[in-house]
Short mmCIF file of C-alpha atoms and ligand atoms in Angstrom, two decimals:
data_model
loop_
_atom_site.label_atom_id
_atom_site.label_comp_id
_atom_site.label_asym_id
_atom_site.label_seq_id
_atom_site.Cartn_x
_atom_site.Cartn_y
_atom_site.Cartn_z
CA MET A 1 113.66 118.33 115.70
CA GLN A 2 113.22 114.56 115.47
CA THR A 3 113.41 112.96 112.04
CA PHE A 4 111.61 109.91 110.68
CA HIS A 5 112.02 107.69 107.71
CA ILE A 6 109.35 105.06 106.44
CA GLU A 7 110.52 101.97 104.18
CA THR A 8 107.27 100.61 102.54
CA VAL A 9 106.89 97.09 100.85
CA GLY A 10 103.35 95.59 99.95
CA CYS A 11 100.13 96.51 98.31
CA GLN A 12 98.21 99.76 97.92
CA MET A 13 96.76 99.38 101.67
CA ASN A 14 100.59 99.63 102.94
CA VAL A 15 101.27 102.78 100.52
CA LEU A 16 98.40 104.48 102.03
CA ASP A 17 99.09 103.46 105.57
CA SER A 18 102.50 104.60 105.35
CA GLU A 19 101.13 107.99 103.86
CA LEU A 20 98.68 108.51 106.83
CA VAL A 21 101.64 107.68 109.35
CA MET A 22 103.61 110.18 107.58
CA ALA A 23 100.97 112.80 107.80
CA THR A 24 100.54 112.34 111.64
CA LEU A 25 104.07 112.25 112.26
CA LEU A 26 104.55 115.65 110.24
CA GLN A 27 101.48 117.06 112.29
CA GLU A 28 103.03 116.09 115.36
CA GLY A 29 106.23 117.93 114.81
CA PHE A 30 108.47 115.37 113.48
CA GLN A 31 110.48 115.91 110.22
CA TYR A 32 110.96 113.53 107.35
CA VAL A 33 114.15 112.42 105.93
CA ASP A 34 114.97 110.65 102.73
CA SER A 35 117.61 108.72 104.60
CA PRO A 36 116.84 105.61 106.62
CA LYS A 37 120.45 105.82 108.18
CA LYS A 38 120.03 109.70 109.21
CA ALA A 39 116.61 109.17 110.73
CA ASP A 40 116.09 109.11 114.39
CA ILE A 41 112.79 106.96 113.82
CA LEU A 42 113.01 104.23 111.16
CA LEU A 43 109.74 102.45 110.49
CA PHE A 44 109.37 99.45 108.26
CA ASN A 45 105.78 98.85 106.75
CA THR A 46 105.87 95.42 106.23
CA CYS A 47 104.05 92.76 104.09
CA SER A 48 103.32 88.94 104.94
CA ILE A 49 101.88 87.95 101.63
CA ARG A 50 104.85 85.82 100.79
CA GLN A 51 107.92 84.39 102.74
CA HIS A 52 110.35 86.26 100.37
CA ALA A 53 108.63 89.62 101.60
CA GLU A 54 109.31 88.55 105.30
CA ASP A 55 112.83 87.42 104.55
CA LYS A 56 113.87 90.75 103.24
CA ILE A 57 112.45 92.58 106.33
CA TYR A 58 114.48 90.22 108.59
CA SER A 59 117.80 90.68 106.94
CA ALA A 60 117.18 94.59 106.71
CA LEU A 61 116.68 94.24 110.42
CA GLY A 62 119.54 92.20 110.97
CA ARG A 63 121.70 94.94 109.28
CA LEU A 64 120.40 97.41 111.80
CA LYS A 65 121.73 95.46 114.74
CA HIS A 66 124.36 97.92 115.85
CA ALA A 67 122.59 101.06 114.46
CA ARG A 68 122.05 102.31 118.04
CA GLU A 69 125.87 102.20 118.86
CA SER A 70 126.64 105.12 116.24
CA HIS A 71 123.08 106.72 116.46
CA PRO A 72 122.13 106.94 120.15
CA GLY A 73 118.34 106.87 120.77
CA LYS A 74 117.56 105.82 117.15
CA ILE A 75 114.08 104.02 117.29
CA ILE A 76 113.63 101.03 114.85
CA GLY A 77 109.89 100.04 114.52
CA VAL A 78 107.96 97.68 112.57
CA MET A 79 104.27 98.05 111.21
CA GLY A 80 102.14 96.56 108.83
CA CYS A 81 100.86 92.91 108.25
CA MET A 82 104.08 91.07 109.60
CA ALA A 83 103.89 93.21 112.87
CA GLN A 84 100.43 91.74 113.49
CA LYS A 85 101.52 88.22 112.39
CA ASP A 86 104.68 87.76 113.97
CA ALA A 87 105.07 90.23 116.58
CA GLY A 88 106.92 87.99 119.16
CA GLN A 89 109.32 86.59 116.73
CA ILE A 90 110.16 90.22 115.45
CA PHE A 91 111.27 91.00 119.15
CA ARG A 92 113.07 87.88 119.47
CA ARG A 93 114.97 87.88 116.18
CA ALA A 94 115.66 91.52 116.43
CA PRO A 95 115.75 92.75 119.85
CA HIS A 96 116.77 96.13 118.85
CA VAL A 97 113.44 96.70 117.48
CA GLU A 98 111.42 98.81 120.20
CA LEU A 99 108.08 99.29 118.26
CA VAL A 100 105.62 97.03 116.89
CA VAL A 101 102.42 98.08 115.56
CA GLY A 102 99.77 96.13 113.77
CA PRO A 103 97.76 97.62 110.56
CA GLY A 104 94.67 98.48 112.73
CA GLN A 105 96.77 100.51 115.37
CA ILE A 106 98.94 102.92 113.18
CA ALA A 107 97.02 105.87 114.63
CA ARG A 108 98.74 105.31 118.03
CA ILE A 109 102.42 105.67 116.28
CA PRO A 110 103.17 109.15 117.51
CA GLU A 111 102.00 108.28 121.03
CA LEU A 112 104.07 105.10 121.32
CA ILE A 113 107.10 106.78 119.88
CA ARG A 114 106.99 109.19 122.73
CA LYS A 115 106.51 106.57 125.39
CA ILE A 116 109.68 104.82 124.15
CA GLN A 117 111.56 108.22 124.36
CA ALA A 118 110.02 108.87 127.95
CA GLY A 119 111.94 105.63 129.08
CA GLU A 120 108.86 103.16 129.11
CA GLY A 121 110.58 100.65 126.98
CA PRO A 122 109.51 98.70 123.95
CA GLN A 123 105.93 99.27 122.73
CA LEU A 124 103.46 96.70 121.29
CA GLU A 125 100.09 97.26 119.82
CA LEU A 126 97.80 94.84 117.92
CA SER A 127 94.53 94.06 116.98
CA LEU A 128 92.65 91.04 118.47
CA GLU A 129 93.33 87.98 116.46
CA ARG A 130 90.22 86.24 114.70
CA LYS A 131 90.65 82.93 116.46
CA GLY A 132 88.32 82.49 119.20
CA LYS A 133 86.99 85.97 119.41
CA SER A 134 83.70 87.16 118.09
CA ARG A 135 83.54 89.40 115.02
CA ARG A 136 82.57 92.39 117.08
CA GLU A 137 85.37 92.07 119.68
CA VAL A 138 87.71 91.91 116.71
CA GLU A 139 86.32 94.83 114.77
CA SER A 140 86.45 96.97 117.88
CA SER A 141 90.07 96.49 118.52
CA PHE A 142 90.82 98.30 115.12
CA ASP A 143 91.23 101.97 115.31
CA PHE A 144 89.84 103.21 112.05
CA PHE A 145 91.67 106.03 111.12
CA ASP A 146 92.12 107.82 107.83
CA PRO A 147 91.90 111.21 109.00
CA HIS A 148 93.26 114.63 107.56
CA ARG A 149 95.30 113.98 104.49
CA GLU A 150 98.56 115.59 103.77
CA ARG A 151 99.88 116.72 100.28
CA ALA A 152 103.48 116.55 101.36
CA ALA A 153 102.95 112.91 102.45
CA ARG A 154 102.03 111.46 99.00
CA ALA A 155 104.59 110.56 96.13
CA ASN A 156 102.76 112.78 93.70
CA PRO A 157 99.87 115.49 94.74
CA TYR A 158 97.72 114.44 91.79
CA GLN A 159 96.71 110.85 92.74
CA ALA A 160 95.63 109.71 95.85
CA PHE A 161 94.35 106.07 97.29
CA VAL A 162 91.25 106.28 99.29
CA ARG A 163 90.22 103.36 101.54
CA VAL A 164 86.69 102.16 101.12
CA MET A 165 86.82 98.90 102.75
CA PHE A 166 88.94 97.35 105.75
CA GLY A 167 89.92 93.69 106.04
CA CYS A 168 88.71 90.55 103.99
CA ASP A 169 86.33 87.91 104.53
CA GLN A 170 87.07 85.75 101.50
CA PHE A 171 89.43 83.25 103.37
CA CYS A 172 91.24 81.96 100.26
CA THR A 173 93.08 79.05 101.72
CA TYR A 174 96.48 80.34 100.58
CA CYS A 175 96.07 83.76 101.88
CA ILE A 176 97.18 85.59 105.37
CA VAL A 177 95.37 88.72 104.68
CA PRO A 178 91.98 88.05 106.49
CA ARG A 179 94.13 87.15 109.68
CA VAL A 180 96.13 90.20 109.66
CA ARG A 181 93.77 92.65 108.48
CA GLY A 182 90.66 91.41 110.40
CA PRO A 183 87.11 91.30 109.16
CA GLU A 184 85.67 92.92 106.12
CA GLN A 185 84.15 96.44 107.08
CA SER A 186 82.95 99.14 104.59
CA ARG A 187 83.38 102.56 105.37
CA ALA A 188 80.74 105.28 105.81
CA GLU A 189 79.69 107.38 102.45
CA GLY A 190 80.04 110.61 104.38
CA GLU A 191 83.50 109.74 105.58
CA ILE A 192 84.63 108.74 102.02
CA LEU A 193 83.30 111.68 100.15
CA ALA A 194 84.62 114.10 102.95
CA GLU A 195 88.19 112.67 102.53
CA ILE A 196 87.78 113.05 98.62
CA ASP A 197 86.71 116.44 98.91
CA GLN A 198 89.82 117.23 101.16
CA LEU A 199 92.17 115.65 98.58
CA VAL A 200 90.58 117.49 95.57
CA GLU A 201 91.25 120.83 97.59
CA GLN A 202 94.82 119.67 97.94
CA GLY A 203 94.93 119.46 94.21
CA CYS A 204 94.22 115.91 93.53
CA ARG A 205 93.00 114.99 90.22
CA GLU A 206 92.62 111.02 90.49
CA VAL A 207 91.40 108.93 93.34
CA THR A 208 91.67 105.09 93.45
CA LEU A 209 89.17 103.61 95.85
CA ILE A 210 90.93 100.87 97.48
CA GLY A 211 89.66 97.36 99.35
CA GLN A 212 90.84 93.78 99.29
CA THR A 213 87.39 93.05 97.71
CA VAL A 214 86.46 96.51 96.60
CA SER A 215 83.77 95.20 94.32
CA LYS A 216 81.80 93.86 97.68
CA TYR A 217 81.46 97.39 99.24
CA ARG A 218 78.17 98.17 101.08
CA GLU A 219 77.63 101.33 102.76
CA PRO A 220 77.18 100.32 106.50
CA THR A 221 73.74 102.11 107.12
CA THR A 222 71.98 102.30 103.54
CA ARG A 223 73.67 99.30 101.97
CA MET A 224 74.53 101.27 98.73
CA PRO A 225 76.71 99.32 96.48
CA LEU A 226 80.05 100.25 94.91
CA SER A 227 78.11 101.42 91.73
CA GLY A 228 76.19 104.05 93.96
CA LEU A 229 79.39 105.12 95.58
CA LEU A 230 80.97 105.39 92.16
CA ALA A 231 78.18 107.91 91.07
CA LYS A 232 78.49 109.76 94.16
CA VAL A 233 82.42 110.42 93.78
CA HIS A 234 81.62 111.18 90.17
CA ASP A 235 79.50 113.93 91.13
CA ARG A 236 82.36 115.43 92.75
CA THR A 237 84.43 115.37 89.24
CA SER A 238 84.94 118.41 87.19
CA PRO A 239 87.45 119.41 84.34
CA GLY A 240 90.51 120.79 86.15
CA GLY A 241 89.25 119.40 89.44
CA LEU A 242 88.83 115.68 90.02
CA GLU A 243 89.19 114.09 86.64
CA ARG A 244 89.35 110.36 87.17
CA ILE A 245 88.30 107.68 89.55
CA ARG A 246 89.51 103.95 89.62
CA PHE A 247 88.76 101.24 91.96
CA VAL A 248 90.79 98.19 93.10
CA THR A 249 90.77 95.16 93.67
CA SER A 250 87.66 93.46 92.57
CA HIS A 251 86.30 89.88 93.11
CA PRO A 252 84.96 88.04 90.23
CA ASN A 253 81.70 86.92 92.32
CA SER A 254 80.81 90.65 93.09
CA MET A 255 80.90 91.80 89.31
CA THR A 256 77.15 92.71 89.13
CA ARG A 257 75.44 94.42 86.33
CA ASP A 258 74.98 97.73 88.03
CA LEU A 259 78.94 97.88 88.63
CA LEU A 260 79.68 97.22 84.89
CA ASP A 261 76.73 99.77 83.87
CA ALA A 262 78.35 102.40 86.02
CA VAL A 263 81.76 101.88 84.65
CA ARG A 264 80.05 102.24 81.23
CA ASP A 265 77.97 105.20 82.19
CA LEU A 266 80.07 107.32 84.35
CA PRO A 267 82.72 108.98 82.07
CA ARG A 268 85.24 109.68 84.78
CA VAL A 269 85.26 106.25 86.17
CA MET A 270 88.17 104.67 84.14
CA PRO A 271 87.59 101.54 82.06
CA PHE A 272 89.82 99.53 84.06
CA PHE A 273 89.33 96.41 86.17
CA HIS A 274 91.74 94.21 88.35
CA ILE A 275 90.13 90.96 88.93
CA PRO A 276 92.39 88.23 90.05
CA ALA A 277 91.48 84.70 88.68
CA GLN A 278 94.47 82.92 90.44
CA SER A 279 94.09 79.84 88.67
CA GLY A 280 92.32 78.33 85.09
CA SER A 281 91.69 74.94 86.75
CA ASN A 282 88.33 74.24 88.71
CA ALA A 283 90.31 71.78 90.95
CA VAL A 284 92.80 74.35 92.06
CA LEU A 285 90.25 77.29 92.37
CA LYS A 286 88.12 74.78 94.74
CA ARG A 287 91.06 74.06 96.82
CA MET A 288 91.67 77.60 97.02
CA ASN A 289 88.35 78.20 98.09
CA ARG A 290 87.85 80.99 95.62
CA GLY A 291 84.14 80.65 95.32
CA TYR A 292 83.60 80.54 91.70
CA THR A 293 84.58 78.26 88.53
CA VAL A 294 86.47 78.89 85.49
CA GLU A 295 83.40 79.13 83.51
CA LYS A 296 81.80 81.73 85.78
CA TYR A 297 85.13 83.70 85.57
CA ARG A 298 84.98 83.63 81.64
CA GLU A 299 81.43 85.00 81.78
CA VAL A 300 82.48 87.97 84.00
CA LEU A 301 85.03 88.64 81.50
CA ALA A 302 82.62 88.36 78.51
CA ALA A 303 80.09 90.82 80.16
CA ILE A 304 82.75 93.49 80.76
CA ARG A 305 84.04 93.15 77.22
CA GLU A 306 80.52 93.46 76.01
CA THR A 307 79.48 96.21 78.50
CA VAL A 308 82.79 98.31 78.39
CA PRO A 309 84.67 97.22 75.14
CA GLU A 310 87.31 99.53 75.87
CA ALA A 311 88.16 98.20 79.31
CA SER A 312 91.41 96.72 80.23
CA ILE A 313 91.57 93.84 82.82
CA THR A 314 94.60 92.75 84.81
CA SER A 315 94.72 89.56 86.89
CA ASP A 316 96.65 87.70 89.74
CA PHE A 317 97.83 84.17 89.53
CA ILE A 318 99.38 81.78 91.67
CA VAL A 319 101.42 79.00 90.06
CA GLY A 320 102.48 75.85 92.07
CA PHE A 321 99.70 75.68 94.39
CA CYS A 322 99.20 72.38 96.39
CA GLY A 323 98.69 69.64 94.14
CA GLU A 324 98.54 71.56 90.74
CA THR A 325 99.19 69.11 88.07
CA GLU A 326 100.55 69.86 84.63
CA ALA A 327 96.92 69.47 83.36
CA ASP A 328 95.80 72.02 85.97
CA PHE A 329 98.59 74.53 84.81
CA GLU A 330 97.87 74.05 81.20
CA ASP A 331 94.34 75.09 81.90
CA THR A 332 95.80 78.42 83.49
CA MET A 333 97.90 78.93 80.42
CA ARG A 334 94.54 78.62 78.42
CA LEU A 335 92.80 81.11 80.51
CA VAL A 336 95.59 83.66 79.97
CA GLU A 337 96.03 82.89 76.39
CA GLU A 338 92.03 83.47 75.86
CA SER A 339 91.43 86.37 78.28
CA ARG A 340 94.07 88.90 76.91
CA PHE A 341 94.66 90.60 80.17
CA LYS A 342 96.56 93.65 79.95
CA ASN A 343 98.80 92.32 82.44
CA SER A 344 99.13 89.58 85.11
CA PHE A 345 100.82 89.44 88.32
CA ILE A 346 102.31 85.82 88.64
CA PHE A 347 103.32 84.38 91.98
CA LYS A 348 104.89 81.07 93.12
CA PHE A 349 102.85 79.59 95.81
CA SER A 350 104.41 80.44 99.23
CA PRO A 351 102.71 78.61 102.19
CA ARG A 352 101.87 80.82 104.94
CA GLU A 353 101.50 79.73 108.59
CA GLY A 354 98.02 80.39 110.04
CA THR A 355 96.14 79.73 106.68
CA LYS A 356 93.85 76.75 105.72
CA ALA A 357 96.29 75.57 103.03
CA TRP A 358 99.17 75.48 105.55
CA GLU A 359 96.87 73.21 107.71
CA LEU A 360 95.08 71.08 105.11
CA PHE A 361 97.48 70.47 102.19
CA GLU A 362 101.10 69.86 101.33
CA ASP A 363 103.36 72.18 99.69
CA ASP A 364 104.30 69.44 97.03
CA ILE A 365 105.31 71.29 93.93
CA PRO A 366 109.06 71.35 93.67
CA GLU A 367 110.41 74.76 93.63
CA GLU A 368 112.00 74.13 90.01
CA VAL A 369 108.71 73.27 88.88
CA LYS A 370 107.03 76.37 90.39
CA ARG A 371 109.74 78.27 88.61
CA ARG A 372 109.07 77.02 85.23
CA ARG A 373 105.39 77.47 85.36
CA ASN A 374 106.10 81.06 86.56
CA ASN A 375 108.41 81.79 83.58
CA GLU A 376 105.87 79.99 81.05
CA LEU A 377 103.06 81.81 82.07
CA LEU A 378 105.14 85.15 82.50
CA ALA A 379 106.37 84.77 78.75
CA LEU A 380 102.71 84.14 77.66
CA GLN A 381 101.56 87.18 79.12
CA ASN A 382 104.57 89.35 78.14
CA ARG A 383 103.65 88.38 74.62
CA ILE A 384 99.75 89.15 74.87
CA SER A 385 100.92 92.50 76.70
CA GLU A 386 103.14 93.35 73.73
CA GLU A 387 100.68 92.66 70.99
CA ASP A 388 98.10 94.77 72.88
CA SER A 389 100.48 97.61 73.50
CA ALA A 390 101.35 97.44 69.63
CA GLY A 391 97.74 97.88 68.82
CA PHE A 392 98.03 101.64 70.32
CA LEU A 393 100.55 102.58 67.75
CA GLY A 394 99.48 105.83 65.87
CA ARG A 395 96.62 106.18 68.36
CA LYS A 396 95.60 109.30 70.24
CA VAL A 397 95.26 108.68 74.13
CA GLU A 398 94.47 111.01 76.87
CA ILE A 399 96.65 110.88 79.81
CA LEU A 400 96.89 112.43 83.36
CA VAL A 401 100.21 113.63 83.51
CA GLU A 402 101.66 112.40 86.91
CA GLY A 403 105.44 113.33 87.02
CA ALA A 404 108.87 113.09 85.28
CA SER A 405 109.83 109.52 84.13
CA LYS A 406 112.37 107.51 86.24
CA LYS A 407 115.21 108.84 84.02
CA GLU A 408 114.54 112.41 85.04
CA GLU A 409 113.45 111.98 88.69
CA SER A 410 116.55 113.78 89.97
CA LEU A 411 116.01 116.77 87.82
CA PRO A 412 114.27 119.92 89.43
CA ILE A 413 110.60 119.48 88.21
CA TYR A 414 109.92 123.16 88.77
CA GLY A 415 113.20 124.52 87.97
CA GLU A 416 114.34 126.34 84.76
CA SER A 417 114.20 123.25 82.45
CA THR A 418 111.51 123.81 80.00
CA LYS A 419 111.41 120.31 78.38
CA LEU A 420 111.16 117.20 80.47
CA GLN A 421 110.32 113.49 80.03
CA LEU A 422 106.99 113.07 81.57
CA THR A 423 104.81 110.28 82.63
CA GLY A 424 101.09 109.49 82.82
CA HIS A 425 98.48 106.46 82.57
CA THR A 426 95.67 106.09 79.97
CA PRO A 427 92.19 105.70 80.96
CA CYS A 428 92.87 101.82 80.64
CA ASP A 429 95.98 102.19 82.96
CA ARG A 430 98.67 102.08 80.33
CA ILE A 431 101.86 104.02 81.12
CA VAL A 432 103.00 106.61 78.69
CA VAL A 433 106.12 108.52 78.45
CA PHE A 434 106.52 111.72 76.34
CA ASP A 435 108.34 114.99 76.00
CA GLY A 436 106.54 117.75 77.80
CA SER A 437 106.83 120.76 80.07
CA PRO A 438 106.45 121.26 83.73
CA GLU A 439 103.19 123.40 83.26
CA MET A 440 101.65 120.01 82.18
CA LEU A 441 102.12 118.32 85.61
CA GLY A 442 98.54 117.44 86.85
CA THR A 443 96.58 118.28 83.41
CA ILE A 444 94.86 116.02 81.06
CA GLN A 445 96.80 115.70 77.70
CA THR A 446 96.28 114.22 74.49
CA VAL A 447 99.38 112.11 73.28
CA THR A 448 99.72 110.28 70.06
CA ILE A 449 101.72 107.02 70.44
CA GLU A 450 104.72 106.41 68.48
CA LYS A 451 106.52 103.59 69.86
CA THR A 452 105.43 100.62 72.20
CA SER A 453 106.97 98.03 74.40
CA PRO A 454 104.97 95.35 76.55
CA PHE A 455 104.44 97.71 79.57
CA THR A 456 105.22 101.33 78.12
CA LEU A 457 103.94 103.38 75.31
CA PHE A 458 105.93 106.12 74.02
CA GLY A 459 104.38 109.15 72.22
CA LYS A 460 104.30 112.99 71.63
CA VAL A 461 101.83 115.48 72.78
CA ALA A 462 99.20 115.95 69.98
N1 5AD B 501 101.64 82.70 97.96
C1 5AD B 501 101.74 83.34 96.72
N2 5AD B 501 101.05 84.33 96.16
C2 5AD B 501 99.89 84.77 97.11
N3 5AD B 501 99.08 85.80 96.71
C3 5AD B 501 98.22 85.67 97.97
N4 5AD B 501 98.64 84.74 98.72
C4 5AD B 501 99.78 84.13 98.31
C5 5AD B 501 100.70 83.19 98.68
N5 5AD B 501 100.58 82.47 99.99
C6 5AD B 501 99.01 86.50 95.67
C7 5AD B 501 97.60 86.55 95.29
C8 5AD B 501 96.97 87.68 95.52
C9 5AD B 501 98.15 88.77 95.48
C10 5AD B 501 98.24 89.97 95.87
O1 5AD B 501 99.34 87.82 95.94
O2 5AD B 501 97.66 86.24 93.72
O3 5AD B 501 95.84 88.15 94.47
FE1 SF4 B 502 98.92 94.24 101.49
FE2 SF4 B 502 98.33 91.41 102.02
FE3 SF4 B 502 100.80 92.33 101.86
FE4 SF4 B 502 99.23 93.04 104.22
S1 SF4 B 502 99.86 90.83 103.50
S2 SF4 B 502 100.52 94.29 102.82
S3 SF4 B 502 97.44 93.27 103.13
S4 SF4 B 502 99.37 92.41 100.42
#
C-alpha cells in the first residue's frame, strides 16, 4: 500500500485543504503515515503571506534533494498558495519536486499522483491567473470541491472548519491572497448545510465557518447574508449534537446590525469576532486600501460591545508597512490600548511581489525598526491579555472538551488512565486546561477558573 504524509503551514483554509486531500487519498486507498521520511508521497501545503513562510518551505525542500536515492519512487509535491504563486520557481529551485498543485485544483491530486507513477513525468495544475482574464474565466478554472468529510482526517473529531466562501476581492495593497486564491465566491446554502449534517453525524460538536471575508457572505441565488446562514446552521444544533458555531475572518466594513443581532440572539453562535484592524493610522489604512478609517473601526467595536457585551474580539496588525511613521505607529499603540482585544496577531510587513504595495511603495522601514515596533505592540497586547485573563479568576466557564493538553498528547487517550489533563475553549475562545477523565471528551463541561496566564486559563471541573 502507498503511504502519504502532508506538512501544513498557513491559515485555516490550508488546514481544511489538507484535511480534504487526506480524506480523498484515504478513500483512494492510500495510507496515512505520521513520518515525512517514511511516506511514499510527501506533500507540502504552503503559505505565501510572508517571505519567511516561503523561505522555510524552500529549505525543507532543499533538505529532500537526495531523498529519492534512499527511497526510490518517493513523490514530493507542493500544494497551496506558494504552488499557485511560484510554480516555475519551485521546479527550478527544487527539481526533485514532481507535483505542483494550486489551492483551486486539490481535488485532482490523487489522479496526478497516478500519472506520475505511470511514468508521465512531473505534473502541474494551477488556476488561471487573475491578470488579463475575465472574472468568469478565472472562477471556472477552480474545481470547487469540499466533498465527503472524513473523521479520521481531522486533528480531533469534535471540531471542523466549513468553507463558506472562496477567494477574496478586497485587494489590500500588501496582500497576495486575492491573487492566489482567486475571486470572492460564496458557496450555496444547501451545500454548506449538507456538509454540516455530515460532520454532525461524524460526532462534530463545533463548526467554524471560514472565509477570507466571511462577514461578506451572500448566498449565490437568494443573496441571504451571513446572519441568515448562521440562523440556518443554528437550526441544526442540539444538546449533545452540534453545540457551537463560530465564524472567521470578519471585515470591519461588513459588521452589519443583522450580523451582530444574530450573534446576540442565537445562543449557540459563540460570542467571538476576529476583525483585523491592521493599523491605527488613517494614512496607513489608506495606503493599505483597507476601505475604512480608524473612526469607523472604533464604531464597529463599540456596536459589538453594546450588542454582545460578553464577546471577545481579536485583531491582526502589520507593523512597518511602507511609510509608517513613528506617529502612525503610536496611533496603532493607542488603538490596541483602548480596544482591549483578547489577542492580536502582529506581523512585520513583508513585501510580496505581485501586490500593489510592491509596485507602488518602497519598503522603507528598516528591519530593526519593524522588530522594535513588533515587540512594543506585542508587549502591550500581552499586558492587556493578561489583565483580561485575570478577570476570569474564580469565574465558572463552559467549555467544549477537545482533547488532551500538549503535555499529555503522548498518553493513550482511550487507555486505562482515568485522570487526564484536558483542554477546551470558552465560548469567547479562551483556552482552558483542567484535570478530567476520558469520558469528558466531546462534552460541554463547567470549569471553575483557579489560575490564569495571558493566553491560558487553568481550572477544575465544577
Ligand atoms: N506582510 C505582513 N503581514 C501580512 N499579512 C497579510 N499580508 C502580509 C504581508 N505582506 C497579515 C495580515 C493578515 C494576516 C493573515 O497576515 O495582518 O490579516
Ligand atoms: Fe492562507 Fe493567505 Fe497563507 Fe494562502 S497566503 S495559506 S490564504 S494565509
